[in-house]
């Protein structure tokens, strides 16, 4: 399908990344590399940028809390306004939404969005100190409820309710590792075999180490512009963002979400018709005037292999309990009906938290332009990228060309 | 050797009476919504917002929503036993409250035998030992 331009579309005129890894350098450096790559890709200079939106990082000191200004200073102050947004793994979507709102409100024509992180080793822990009133600290202290604990709960539930098997989870890993092996920005570019996966140690039963995404250093940046600006630059059929969702849950959210120790109660009010994850995609579809049938490929937040299967259902690629069938029939593999995570996903990148939603839009843009090389999705018309940040942050972006 | 005194790991989160252990939550006096951990200043139901909340014992029994066993020591501040012992986190649906509450599975239960929908009850059990005390916490125990 082709979609005519609409009032609320913004153009993606440049994208760029810093490759993911464990580089051990400052997140600011990665962000500058990604930003410069995006500006070069757009064929513009910093002087053309009228707004800079940063995705914050919480583990790199004050510079990380004011990421917009940090990147603006590192690129060289030009006097433009900045914003800095934190929404955990959804920080990048918040930054994209801030830039989009500035453009659609007419405050600017060109905005640069940057997210970058330098990540610690191993499991994410809470911020240091003793904080008996902080739910994120308490879940580690009283329960040892690490992030993989929650992924394990979801995975186990999926196995019992929908008949997912360890082989299915392994198949997700094999698929994504095959996709990511073709991606120069990926950190892990090795194709996994079923034997290697079954030899991996169990972390949070039933999930193994290779089922769970690592934490990485990396960065991503995009240049967004008004449609008029893109036309004035003679950008031929630019990729357009047609829907962005940054919704929070609706009370009562009775699904166990990080960092809950107890969910909301539905004693007084029935839960909403749509689960929180379903509602993240639904809001983006509504804005885009599109539905799951329009989606040619998707980038979903595979914090674990099992969670990727949940997302198939949350974004409407299939009904509840049908994700395993979709996977087993090869529909979500490159060459299939609706490839999922053609980039290789978090399985091959690891997460660099504030860069994540921006990196997803980079991949969506390369796919829609038809420049994704060996991992190109055929006939890529509409791409959807979704993720969720802890503490109730939705992130979904739909783009087309 | 005398047993170390027991201290609760989190003050005011659980208690016990002649019927056994219970979790302490709060209940909005206006709309009836429950909260755990306790909500002390205002109801989170967006159509309510009452500031009148009572401390109440929660249902002592619930049904397994899911569970998972951790095989690696989590980062601080978790007081991991030395040597590290795997531990199982169970998510339990409480019937009256219509909410899910996490907790550890008791140490002597078999995590592999747990199924969604199994009935479990809350108990108070040792969590870890410090120099001068045994710290206790709430856990879930399968109901035979
Ligand atoms: Zn209330």
Short mmCIF file of C-alpha atoms and ligand atoms in Angstrom, two decimals:
data_model
loop_
_atom_site.label_atom_id
_atom_site.label_comp_id
_atom_site.label_asym_id
_atom_site.label_seq_id
_atom_site.Cartn_x
_atom_site.Cartn_y
_atom_site.Cartn_z
CA UNK A 1 0.00 0.00 0.00
CA UNK A 2 1.16 3.57 -0.42
CA UNK A 3 0.02 6.25 1.93
CA UNK A 4 -0.50 9.84 0.96
CA UNK A 5 1.09 12.48 3.13
CA UNK A 6 -0.87 13.74 6.06
CA UNK A 7 -0.85 16.88 8.16
CA UNK A 8 0.81 15.26 11.15
CA UNK A 9 3.59 13.41 9.31
CA UNK A 10 7.19 14.36 9.95
CA UNK A 11 10.05 13.32 7.69
CA UNK A 12 13.08 11.30 8.74
CA UNK A 13 15.79 12.92 6.64
CA UNK A 14 18.85 11.45 8.36
CA UNK A 15 19.78 8.50 10.55
CA UNK A 16 23.03 7.36 12.11
CA UNK A 17 24.41 5.07 14.78
CA UNK A 18 27.52 4.33 16.76
CA UNK A 19 28.10 0.56 16.62
CA UNK A 20 27.09 -1.32 19.77
CA UNK A 21 29.66 -2.99 21.99
CA UNK A 22 31.44 -2.62 25.28
CA UNK A 23 33.74 0.18 24.25
CA UNK A 24 34.37 1.61 27.71
CA UNK A 25 34.27 5.22 26.61
CA UNK A 26 31.94 8.14 27.41
CA UNK A 27 28.37 7.98 26.14
CA UNK A 28 28.85 11.55 24.91
CA UNK A 29 31.43 10.38 22.39
CA UNK A 30 29.07 7.71 21.02
CA UNK A 31 26.27 10.26 20.79
CA UNK A 32 28.43 12.70 18.83
CA UNK A 33 29.46 9.97 16.37
CA UNK A 34 25.82 8.97 15.81
CA UNK A 35 24.66 12.59 15.53
CA UNK A 36 27.33 13.45 12.96
CA UNK A 37 26.44 10.34 10.98
CA UNK A 38 22.77 11.37 10.96
CA UNK A 39 23.60 14.93 9.89
CA UNK A 40 25.83 13.63 7.08
CA UNK A 41 23.10 11.22 6.02
CA UNK A 42 20.65 14.15 5.88
CA UNK A 43 23.16 16.24 3.92
CA UNK A 44 22.89 19.12 6.37
CA UNK A 45 25.17 20.73 8.95
CA UNK A 46 24.67 21.53 12.61
CA UNK A 47 23.77 25.11 11.61
CA UNK A 48 20.61 23.76 9.97
CA UNK A 49 19.44 22.13 13.21
CA UNK A 50 16.93 24.20 15.19
CA UNK A 51 16.23 21.87 18.11
CA UNK A 52 18.13 19.06 19.84
CA UNK A 53 16.33 16.36 21.81
CA UNK A 54 18.33 14.01 24.02
CA UNK A 55 17.38 10.69 25.58
CA UNK A 56 18.75 10.62 29.13
CA UNK A 57 20.97 8.03 30.76
CA UNK A 58 20.79 7.50 34.52
CA UNK A 59 24.12 5.78 35.03
CA UNK A 60 26.56 8.39 33.81
CA UNK A 61 26.21 11.29 36.20
CA UNK A 62 24.71 14.72 35.68
CA UNK A 63 25.62 14.91 31.99
CA UNK A 64 23.30 12.00 31.45
CA UNK A 65 20.33 13.77 33.08
CA UNK A 66 20.67 16.72 30.72
CA UNK A 67 21.48 14.72 27.60
CA UNK A 68 20.04 17.29 25.17
CA UNK A 69 22.40 19.98 26.45
CA UNK A 70 25.27 17.52 26.79
CA UNK A 71 25.10 16.57 23.12
CA UNK A 72 24.51 20.20 22.07
CA UNK A 73 27.66 21.25 23.93
CA UNK A 74 29.74 18.34 22.62
CA UNK A 75 28.66 19.03 19.02
CA UNK A 76 29.34 22.74 19.62
CA UNK A 77 26.82 25.21 21.09
CA UNK A 78 24.72 26.86 18.41
CA UNK A 79 22.17 28.47 20.71
CA UNK A 80 19.27 26.18 19.79
CA UNK A 81 16.79 25.03 22.44
CA UNK A 82 17.17 21.51 23.78
CA UNK A 83 15.09 18.94 25.66
CA UNK A 84 16.12 15.96 27.76
CA UNK A 85 13.76 13.09 28.38
CA UNK A 86 13.86 10.03 30.57
CA UNK A 87 11.42 7.14 30.24
CA UNK A 88 13.72 4.17 30.84
CA UNK A 89 13.82 2.05 27.64
CA UNK A 90 11.25 4.43 26.13
CA UNK A 91 13.47 7.52 26.57
CA UNK A 92 14.28 7.58 22.86
CA UNK A 93 10.61 7.63 21.92
CA UNK A 94 10.01 10.50 24.33
CA UNK A 95 12.87 12.42 22.70
CA UNK A 96 11.50 11.67 19.22
CA UNK A 97 8.05 12.77 20.35
CA UNK A 98 9.47 16.02 21.81
CA UNK A 99 11.17 16.80 18.49
CA UNK A 100 8.08 15.85 16.49
CA UNK A 101 5.88 18.06 18.64
CA UNK A 102 8.24 21.02 18.14
CA UNK A 103 8.06 20.50 14.37
CA UNK A 104 4.30 19.98 14.23
CA UNK A 105 3.72 23.01 16.45
CA UNK A 106 5.70 25.06 13.95
CA UNK A 107 8.43 26.00 16.42
CA UNK A 108 11.12 24.51 14.21
CA UNK A 109 11.63 22.74 10.88
CA UNK A 110 14.63 20.54 11.67
CA UNK A 111 15.35 18.65 14.88
CA UNK A 112 18.18 16.33 15.88
CA UNK A 113 17.37 13.47 18.26
CA UNK A 114 20.20 11.64 20.04
CA UNK A 115 20.38 8.82 22.57
CA UNK A 116 23.55 7.15 23.86
CA UNK A 117 24.64 5.04 26.77
CA UNK A 118 27.65 3.61 28.50
CA UNK A 119 26.32 0.57 30.33
CA UNK A 120 27.57 -1.26 33.42
CA UNK A 121 28.58 -4.95 33.35
CA UNK A 122 26.11 -7.68 34.17
CA UNK A 123 22.58 -7.34 35.54
CA UNK A 124 21.19 -3.88 35.98
CA UNK A 125 20.97 -3.07 39.67
CA UNK A 126 19.11 -0.20 41.31
CA UNK A 127 20.73 3.16 42.03
CA UNK A 128 23.06 2.89 45.08
CA UNK A 129 22.17 3.70 48.68
CA UNK A 130 19.44 2.44 51.04
CA UNK A 131 16.03 3.60 49.92
CA UNK A 132 13.22 1.78 51.69
CA UNK A 133 10.58 3.90 49.91
CA UNK A 134 11.83 3.28 46.37
CA UNK A 135 10.01 0.38 44.70
CA UNK A 136 12.90 -0.17 42.30
CA UNK A 137 15.35 -0.56 45.21
CA UNK A 138 12.92 -2.68 47.24
CA UNK A 139 12.33 -5.25 44.51
CA UNK A 140 16.06 -5.99 44.44
CA UNK A 141 16.47 -5.91 48.22
CA UNK A 142 13.44 -7.89 49.37
CA UNK A 143 12.86 -10.19 46.39
CA UNK A 144 16.01 -10.29 44.32
CA UNK A 145 13.60 -9.50 41.51
CA UNK A 146 16.11 -8.66 38.78
CA UNK A 147 14.93 -7.72 35.31
CA UNK A 148 15.42 -11.34 34.12
CA UNK A 149 13.14 -12.42 36.99
CA UNK A 150 10.25 -10.62 35.32
CA UNK A 151 11.22 -12.02 31.90
CA UNK A 152 11.25 -15.48 33.48
CA UNK A 153 7.75 -14.98 34.89
CA UNK A 154 6.41 -13.97 31.46
CA UNK A 155 8.21 -16.85 29.72
CA UNK A 156 6.96 -19.48 32.15
CA UNK A 157 3.42 -18.13 31.82
CA UNK A 158 3.68 -18.23 28.04
CA UNK A 159 4.78 -21.87 28.16
CA UNK A 160 1.91 -22.94 30.38
CA UNK A 161 -0.84 -20.87 28.79
CA UNK A 162 0.15 -21.06 25.13
CA UNK A 163 2.35 -24.14 24.85
CA UNK A 164 5.55 -22.30 24.02
CA UNK A 165 8.59 -24.57 24.27
CA UNK A 166 12.28 -24.05 24.92
CA UNK A 167 12.75 -24.87 21.25
CA UNK A 168 10.55 -21.90 20.34
CA UNK A 169 12.64 -19.56 22.47
CA UNK A 170 15.78 -21.00 20.88
CA UNK A 171 14.26 -20.50 17.42
CA UNK A 172 13.78 -16.80 18.17
CA UNK A 173 17.46 -16.58 19.11
CA UNK A 174 18.56 -18.44 15.98
CA UNK A 175 16.40 -16.19 13.80
CA UNK A 176 17.58 -12.92 15.34
CA UNK A 177 21.24 -13.97 15.38
CA UNK A 178 20.96 -14.81 11.69
CA UNK A 179 19.43 -11.40 10.97
CA UNK A 180 21.97 -9.51 13.09
CA UNK A 181 24.96 -11.28 11.55
CA UNK A 182 24.27 -9.04 8.54
CA UNK A 183 24.23 -5.81 10.54
CA UNK A 184 27.45 -3.79 10.81
CA UNK A 185 26.14 -1.90 13.87
CA UNK A 186 25.33 -5.04 15.86
CA UNK A 187 27.50 -6.09 18.80
CA UNK A 188 27.01 -9.85 18.40
CA UNK A 189 27.33 -10.97 14.80
CA UNK A 190 27.52 -14.67 15.34
CA UNK A 191 24.87 -17.14 14.21
CA UNK A 192 23.74 -19.29 17.11
CA UNK A 193 22.92 -22.97 16.74
CA UNK A 194 20.36 -24.88 18.78
CA UNK A 195 23.18 -26.87 20.40
CA UNK A 196 24.96 -23.75 21.60
CA UNK A 197 21.73 -22.37 22.99
CA UNK A 198 20.86 -25.52 24.92
CA UNK A 199 24.35 -25.47 26.47
CA UNK A 200 23.81 -21.95 27.81
CA UNK A 201 23.25 -21.78 31.60
CA UNK A 202 19.76 -21.12 32.97
CA UNK A 203 19.51 -17.63 34.50
CA UNK A 204 15.81 -17.18 35.33
CA UNK A 205 14.07 -20.45 34.62
CA UNK A 206 13.09 -21.21 31.86
CA UNK A 207 15.33 -18.56 30.29
CA UNK A 208 18.99 -19.13 29.57
CA UNK A 209 21.76 -16.58 29.41
CA UNK A 210 21.46 -16.40 25.61
CA UNK A 211 17.69 -15.79 25.87
CA UNK A 212 18.25 -12.55 27.76
CA UNK A 213 19.61 -9.37 26.24
CA UNK A 214 22.91 -7.91 27.40
CA UNK A 215 23.64 -4.30 28.30
CA UNK A 216 25.69 -2.41 25.75
CA UNK A 217 27.42 0.82 24.90
CA UNK A 218 26.05 2.45 21.77
CA UNK A 219 24.21 5.39 20.26
CA UNK A 220 21.61 6.29 17.69
CA UNK A 221 20.48 9.57 16.17
CA UNK A 222 17.84 10.76 13.72
CA UNK A 223 17.19 14.06 11.97
CA UNK A 224 13.48 14.84 11.77
CA UNK A 225 12.02 17.62 9.67
CA UNK A 226 8.76 19.13 8.54
CA UNK A 227 7.42 17.82 5.24
CA UNK A 228 7.95 21.27 3.71
CA UNK A 229 11.60 21.29 4.71
CA UNK A 230 12.13 17.83 3.25
CA UNK A 231 10.55 19.02 -0.01
CA UNK A 232 12.71 22.14 -0.04
CA UNK A 233 15.78 19.92 0.24
CA UNK A 234 14.57 17.79 -2.68
CA UNK A 235 14.53 14.71 -0.51
CA UNK A 236 12.91 12.12 -2.76
CA UNK A 237 9.99 10.40 -1.02
CA UNK A 238 11.37 10.69 2.50
CA UNK A 239 10.54 8.17 5.16
CA UNK A 240 7.72 9.63 7.25
CA UNK A 241 6.80 9.01 10.86
CA UNK A 242 3.03 8.61 10.80
CA UNK A 243 2.31 7.53 14.35
CA UNK A 244 4.01 7.80 17.73
CA UNK A 245 2.69 6.38 20.96
CA UNK A 246 4.12 7.17 24.37
CA UNK A 247 1.10 6.05 26.41
CA UNK A 248 1.15 5.16 30.10
CA UNK A 249 -1.01 2.36 31.58
CA UNK A 250 -4.67 2.83 32.42
CA UNK A 251 -5.74 2.02 35.99
CA UNK A 252 -5.92 -0.71 37.08
CA UNK A 253 -2.92 -2.39 35.44
CA UNK A 254 -3.11 -5.90 36.89
CA UNK A 255 -0.32 -7.34 34.71
CA UNK A 256 3.00 -7.76 36.53
CA UNK A 257 5.30 -5.03 35.18
CA UNK A 258 8.81 -4.13 36.26
CA UNK A 259 9.40 -2.99 39.01
CA UNK A 260 6.09 -4.04 40.63
CA UNK A 261 6.04 -6.01 43.86
CA UNK A 262 2.25 -5.80 43.76
CA UNK A 263 0.13 -4.82 40.76
CA UNK A 264 -2.86 -2.49 40.81
CA UNK A 265 -6.04 -3.99 42.24
CA UNK A 266 -9.15 -4.51 40.14
CA UNK A 267 -11.35 -4.79 43.25
CA UNK A 268 -13.07 -1.47 42.60
CA UNK A 269 -12.53 -0.89 38.86
CA UNK A 270 -12.39 -3.53 36.13
CA UNK A 271 -9.15 -3.66 34.13
CA UNK A 272 -9.22 -1.81 30.78
CA UNK A 273 -10.29 -3.76 27.70
CA UNK A 274 -6.77 -3.63 26.24
CA UNK A 275 -3.74 -4.82 28.18
CA UNK A 276 -1.09 -2.15 28.65
CA UNK A 277 1.19 -3.59 25.97
CA UNK A 278 -1.71 -3.91 23.55
CA UNK A 279 -2.62 -0.28 24.21
CA UNK A 280 0.89 0.94 23.33
CA UNK A 281 0.52 -0.39 19.77
CA UNK A 282 -3.16 0.54 19.49
CA UNK A 283 -2.44 4.23 20.13
CA UNK A 284 0.22 4.29 17.40
CA UNK A 285 -2.03 2.46 14.93
CA UNK A 286 -4.81 4.95 15.60
CA UNK A 287 -2.56 7.93 14.96
CA UNK A 288 -1.14 6.32 11.83
CA UNK A 289 -4.56 5.38 10.47
CA UNK A 290 -3.12 1.90 9.96
CA UNK A 291 -3.56 -1.57 11.35
CA UNK A 292 -1.54 -4.76 11.79
CA UNK A 293 -2.37 -5.87 8.22
CA UNK A 294 -0.52 -2.84 6.88
CA UNK A 295 2.72 -3.68 8.68
CA UNK A 296 5.45 -5.12 6.43
CA UNK A 297 7.99 -5.67 9.23
CA UNK A 298 8.46 -4.86 12.89
CA UNK A 299 11.23 -4.13 15.34
CA UNK A 300 10.12 -5.34 18.77
CA UNK A 301 11.80 -5.13 22.17
CA UNK A 302 13.21 -8.61 22.67
CA UNK A 303 14.52 -8.18 26.20
CA UNK A 304 14.11 -11.94 26.14
CA UNK A 305 13.44 -14.38 23.34
CA UNK A 306 10.11 -15.29 24.95
CA UNK A 307 9.07 -11.66 25.17
CA UNK A 308 9.43 -11.30 21.40
CA UNK A 309 6.59 -13.80 21.06
CA UNK A 310 4.39 -11.75 23.42
CA UNK A 311 4.98 -8.70 21.23
CA UNK A 312 3.71 -10.50 18.08
CA UNK A 313 0.34 -10.63 19.79
CA UNK A 314 0.53 -7.18 21.37
CA UNK A 315 1.06 -5.56 17.96
CA UNK A 316 -1.67 -7.68 16.38
CA UNK A 317 0.42 -9.80 14.00
CA UNK A 318 -1.62 -12.74 15.33
CA UNK A 319 -4.16 -13.52 18.03
CA UNK A 320 -3.36 -14.47 21.63
CA UNK A 321 -1.54 -17.81 21.79
CA UNK A 322 -0.73 -17.86 18.06
CA UNK A 323 2.79 -16.40 18.16
CA UNK A 324 4.48 -19.79 18.25
CA UNK A 325 2.67 -20.80 15.06
CA UNK A 326 3.77 -17.59 13.33
CA UNK A 327 7.35 -18.22 14.39
CA UNK A 328 7.38 -21.90 13.49
CA UNK A 329 6.01 -21.20 10.02
CA UNK A 330 8.80 -18.75 9.34
CA UNK A 331 6.49 -15.75 8.95
CA UNK A 332 8.69 -13.57 11.14
CA UNK A 333 12.01 -14.57 9.57
CA UNK A 334 13.56 -12.48 6.77
CA UNK A 335 11.84 -13.66 3.61
CA UNK A 336 8.68 -14.47 5.56
CA UNK A 337 5.34 -12.67 5.56
CA UNK A 338 6.18 -10.09 8.22
CA UNK A 339 9.82 -10.22 9.36
CA UNK A 340 10.39 -9.26 12.98
CA UNK A 341 13.66 -7.74 14.16
CA UNK A 342 15.43 -7.71 10.79
CA UNK A 343 18.14 -5.67 12.57
CA UNK A 344 18.84 -8.65 14.82
CA UNK A 345 17.07 -6.94 17.72
CA UNK A 346 18.36 -6.69 21.25
CA UNK A 347 19.61 -10.26 20.90
CA UNK A 348 22.39 -8.93 18.66
CA UNK A 349 22.70 -5.41 20.02
CA UNK A 350 22.14 -5.58 23.75
CA UNK A 351 20.38 -2.56 25.17
CA UNK A 352 21.82 0.92 25.32
CA UNK A 353 18.76 2.25 27.07
CA UNK A 354 18.22 5.83 25.81
CA UNK A 355 19.35 4.91 22.29
CA UNK A 356 16.95 2.03 21.88
CA UNK A 357 13.81 3.55 20.38
CA UNK A 358 15.97 5.80 18.19
CA UNK A 359 17.98 2.80 16.96
CA UNK A 360 14.70 1.11 16.08
CA UNK A 361 13.71 4.12 13.96
CA UNK A 362 17.12 4.02 12.25
CA UNK A 363 16.51 0.40 11.23
CA UNK A 364 12.94 1.14 10.14
CA UNK A 365 14.27 3.99 7.99
CA UNK A 366 16.98 1.91 6.31
CA UNK A 367 14.43 -0.81 5.59
CA UNK A 368 11.87 1.62 4.15
CA UNK A 369 14.56 3.24 1.99
CA UNK A 370 15.56 -0.19 0.73
CA UNK A 371 19.16 0.30 1.86
CA UNK A 372 19.39 -2.40 4.53
CA UNK A 373 21.63 -4.58 2.38
CA UNK A 374 21.74 -8.29 3.14
CA UNK A 375 19.04 -7.94 5.81
CA UNK A 376 16.62 -6.02 3.54
CA UNK A 377 12.90 -6.81 3.94
CA UNK A 378 11.27 -7.21 0.54
CA UNK A 379 8.57 -4.66 -0.30
CA UNK A 380 9.01 -2.81 2.98
CA UNK A 381 6.16 -0.30 3.02
CA UNK A 382 5.18 0.25 6.63
CA UNK A 383 7.45 -0.45 9.59
CA UNK A 384 6.48 -0.59 13.25
CA UNK A 385 8.87 -0.32 16.18
CA UNK A 386 7.72 -0.97 19.73
CA UNK A 387 9.18 -1.07 23.20
CA UNK A 388 8.32 -0.42 26.81
CA UNK A 389 10.25 1.27 29.58
CA UNK A 390 9.83 0.31 33.20
CA UNK A 391 7.62 2.49 35.41
CA UNK A 392 4.92 2.73 32.73
CA UNK A 393 6.51 4.09 29.58
CA UNK A 394 5.10 3.01 26.23
CA UNK A 395 7.01 3.48 22.99
CA UNK A 396 5.71 2.74 19.53
CA UNK A 397 6.61 4.37 16.23
CA UNK A 398 5.08 3.65 12.84
CA UNK A 399 6.73 4.92 9.68
CA UNK A 400 6.18 4.61 5.95
CA UNK A 401 7.60 5.92 2.73
CA UNK B 1 23.70 -22.26 70.95
CA UNK B 2 20.66 -20.05 71.31
CA UNK B 3 18.67 -18.99 68.26
CA UNK B 4 19.25 -15.45 67.07
CA UNK B 5 16.33 -13.04 67.56
CA UNK B 6 14.07 -12.63 64.53
CA UNK B 7 13.62 -9.23 62.94
CA UNK B 8 11.27 -8.45 60.10
CA UNK B 9 13.06 -7.38 56.93
CA UNK B 10 10.51 -4.67 56.08
CA UNK B 11 8.57 -3.10 58.93
CA UNK B 12 4.80 -3.16 58.55
CA UNK B 13 4.56 -5.24 55.37
CA UNK B 14 3.36 -8.46 56.99
CA UNK B 15 2.15 -9.84 60.31
CA UNK B 16 0.61 -12.89 61.91
CA UNK B 17 -2.21 -13.81 64.24
CA UNK B 18 -3.81 -17.02 65.47
CA UNK B 19 -4.85 -17.86 61.88
CA UNK B 20 -1.30 -17.55 60.56
CA UNK B 21 0.57 -15.02 58.48
CA UNK B 22 -0.82 -12.24 56.33
CA UNK B 23 0.41 -9.40 54.16
CA UNK B 24 -0.49 -5.88 55.23
CA UNK B 25 -1.91 -3.74 52.45
CA UNK B 26 -4.08 -0.69 52.36
CA UNK B 27 -7.67 -0.36 51.24
CA UNK B 28 -9.32 2.85 50.10
CA UNK B 29 -12.33 3.57 52.31
CA UNK B 30 -14.08 5.40 49.45
CA UNK B 31 -13.74 3.05 46.46
CA UNK B 32 -12.40 -0.21 47.92
CA UNK B 33 -9.16 -0.42 45.88
CA UNK B 34 -6.31 -2.32 47.52
CA UNK B 35 -2.62 -1.51 47.47
CA UNK B 36 0.49 -3.51 48.25
CA UNK B 37 2.96 -2.30 49.32
CA UNK B 38 0.76 0.03 51.35
CA UNK B 39 -0.33 3.31 49.85
CA UNK B 40 -0.36 5.80 52.68
CA UNK B 41 -1.42 9.18 51.34
CA UNK B 42 -3.91 8.89 48.49
CA UNK B 43 -5.88 6.31 46.50
CA UNK B 44 -4.44 5.70 43.01
CA UNK B 45 -7.81 5.09 41.36
CA UNK B 46 -7.92 8.14 39.06
CA UNK B 47 -11.70 8.53 39.56
CA UNK B 48 -11.35 8.45 43.35
CA UNK B 49 -8.28 10.10 44.84
CA UNK B 50 -9.54 9.73 48.42
CA UNK B 51 -6.96 10.26 51.15
CA UNK B 52 -8.70 7.88 53.56
CA UNK B 53 -6.94 4.52 53.47
CA UNK B 54 -7.15 1.73 56.04
CA UNK B 55 -4.40 -0.76 56.81
CA UNK B 56 -5.85 -4.21 56.17
CA UNK B 57 -4.67 -7.80 56.05
CA UNK B 58 -4.77 -9.15 52.49
CA UNK B 59 -6.15 -12.54 51.44
CA UNK B 60 -3.92 -15.21 52.97
CA UNK B 61 -4.31 -17.51 49.99
CA UNK B 62 -4.07 -16.94 46.27
CA UNK B 63 -3.37 -18.69 42.98
CA UNK B 64 -0.06 -18.90 41.10
CA UNK B 65 0.12 -16.45 38.17
CA UNK B 66 3.65 -17.53 37.26
CA UNK B 67 7.00 -18.34 38.83
CA UNK B 68 10.69 -18.37 38.00
CA UNK B 69 13.85 -19.63 39.69
CA UNK B 70 16.94 -17.43 39.70
CA UNK B 71 20.17 -19.34 39.31
CA UNK B 72 22.59 -16.42 39.56
CA UNK B 73 23.20 -14.06 42.47
CA UNK B 74 21.51 -10.73 41.87
CA UNK B 75 23.40 -7.46 42.39
CA UNK B 76 23.33 -5.62 45.75
CA UNK B 77 21.31 -4.74 47.75
CA UNK B 78 20.00 -8.34 47.67
CA UNK B 79 21.36 -10.11 50.76
CA UNK B 80 22.47 -13.26 48.93
CA UNK B 81 23.32 -16.31 51.02
CA UNK B 82 26.92 -17.59 50.85
CA UNK B 83 27.29 -19.86 49.02
CA UNK B 84 24.59 -18.61 46.68
CA UNK B 85 21.35 -20.59 46.69
CA UNK B 86 18.89 -20.39 43.79
CA UNK B 87 15.58 -18.87 44.86
CA UNK B 88 12.15 -18.92 43.28
CA UNK B 89 9.98 -15.84 42.83
CA UNK B 90 6.26 -16.56 42.62
CA UNK B 91 3.62 -14.13 41.34
CA UNK B 92 0.30 -14.81 43.08
CA UNK B 93 -3.19 -13.59 42.19
CA UNK B 94 -5.22 -12.66 45.26
CA UNK B 95 -8.93 -13.36 44.79
CA UNK B 96 -10.65 -10.59 46.75
CA UNK B 97 -8.10 -7.90 45.88
CA UNK B 98 -7.89 -8.91 42.19
CA UNK B 99 -4.20 -8.08 42.16
CA UNK B 100 -0.92 -9.96 41.79
CA UNK B 101 1.72 -9.93 44.55
CA UNK B 102 5.25 -11.30 44.22
CA UNK B 103 7.12 -13.22 46.91
CA UNK B 104 9.68 -15.98 47.31
CA UNK B 105 8.64 -19.61 47.34
CA UNK B 106 9.36 -21.29 50.70
CA UNK B 107 12.75 -23.01 50.69
CA UNK B 108 11.50 -26.58 51.06
CA UNK B 109 9.00 -26.51 48.18
CA UNK B 110 9.76 -27.88 44.72
CA UNK B 111 9.58 -25.05 42.18
CA UNK B 112 9.31 -27.51 39.28
CA UNK B 113 6.01 -28.77 40.68
CA UNK B 114 4.34 -25.33 40.65
CA UNK B 115 1.66 -24.71 38.03
CA UNK B 116 -0.40 -21.67 37.12
CA UNK B 117 -3.57 -21.73 39.21
CA UNK B 118 -2.07 -23.74 42.09
CA UNK B 119 -3.21 -22.53 45.50
CA UNK B 120 -0.54 -21.03 47.76
CA UNK B 121 -0.65 -19.35 51.17
CA UNK B 122 1.52 -16.68 52.73
CA UNK B 123 3.92 -17.63 55.52
CA UNK B 124 6.75 -15.87 57.34
CA UNK B 125 10.16 -17.49 56.91
CA UNK B 126 13.82 -16.68 57.49
CA UNK B 127 15.25 -14.64 54.62
CA UNK B 128 18.92 -14.29 55.63
CA UNK B 129 21.14 -14.17 58.70
CA UNK B 130 23.05 -11.11 59.78
CA UNK B 131 25.57 -11.05 62.63
CA UNK B 132 23.01 -10.76 65.39
CA UNK B 133 19.62 -11.55 63.88
CA UNK B 134 17.56 -13.74 61.61
CA UNK B 135 15.77 -11.52 59.13
CA UNK B 136 12.31 -12.71 58.13
CA UNK B 137 10.18 -12.04 55.08
CA UNK B 138 6.85 -13.22 53.62
CA UNK B 139 6.93 -16.22 51.30
CA UNK B 140 4.43 -18.36 49.42
CA UNK B 141 3.87 -21.99 50.38
CA UNK B 142 1.90 -24.45 48.24
CA UNK B 143 -1.36 -25.55 49.87
CA UNK B 144 -1.46 -29.35 49.81
ZN1 LIG C 1 -10.24 5.01 46.15
#
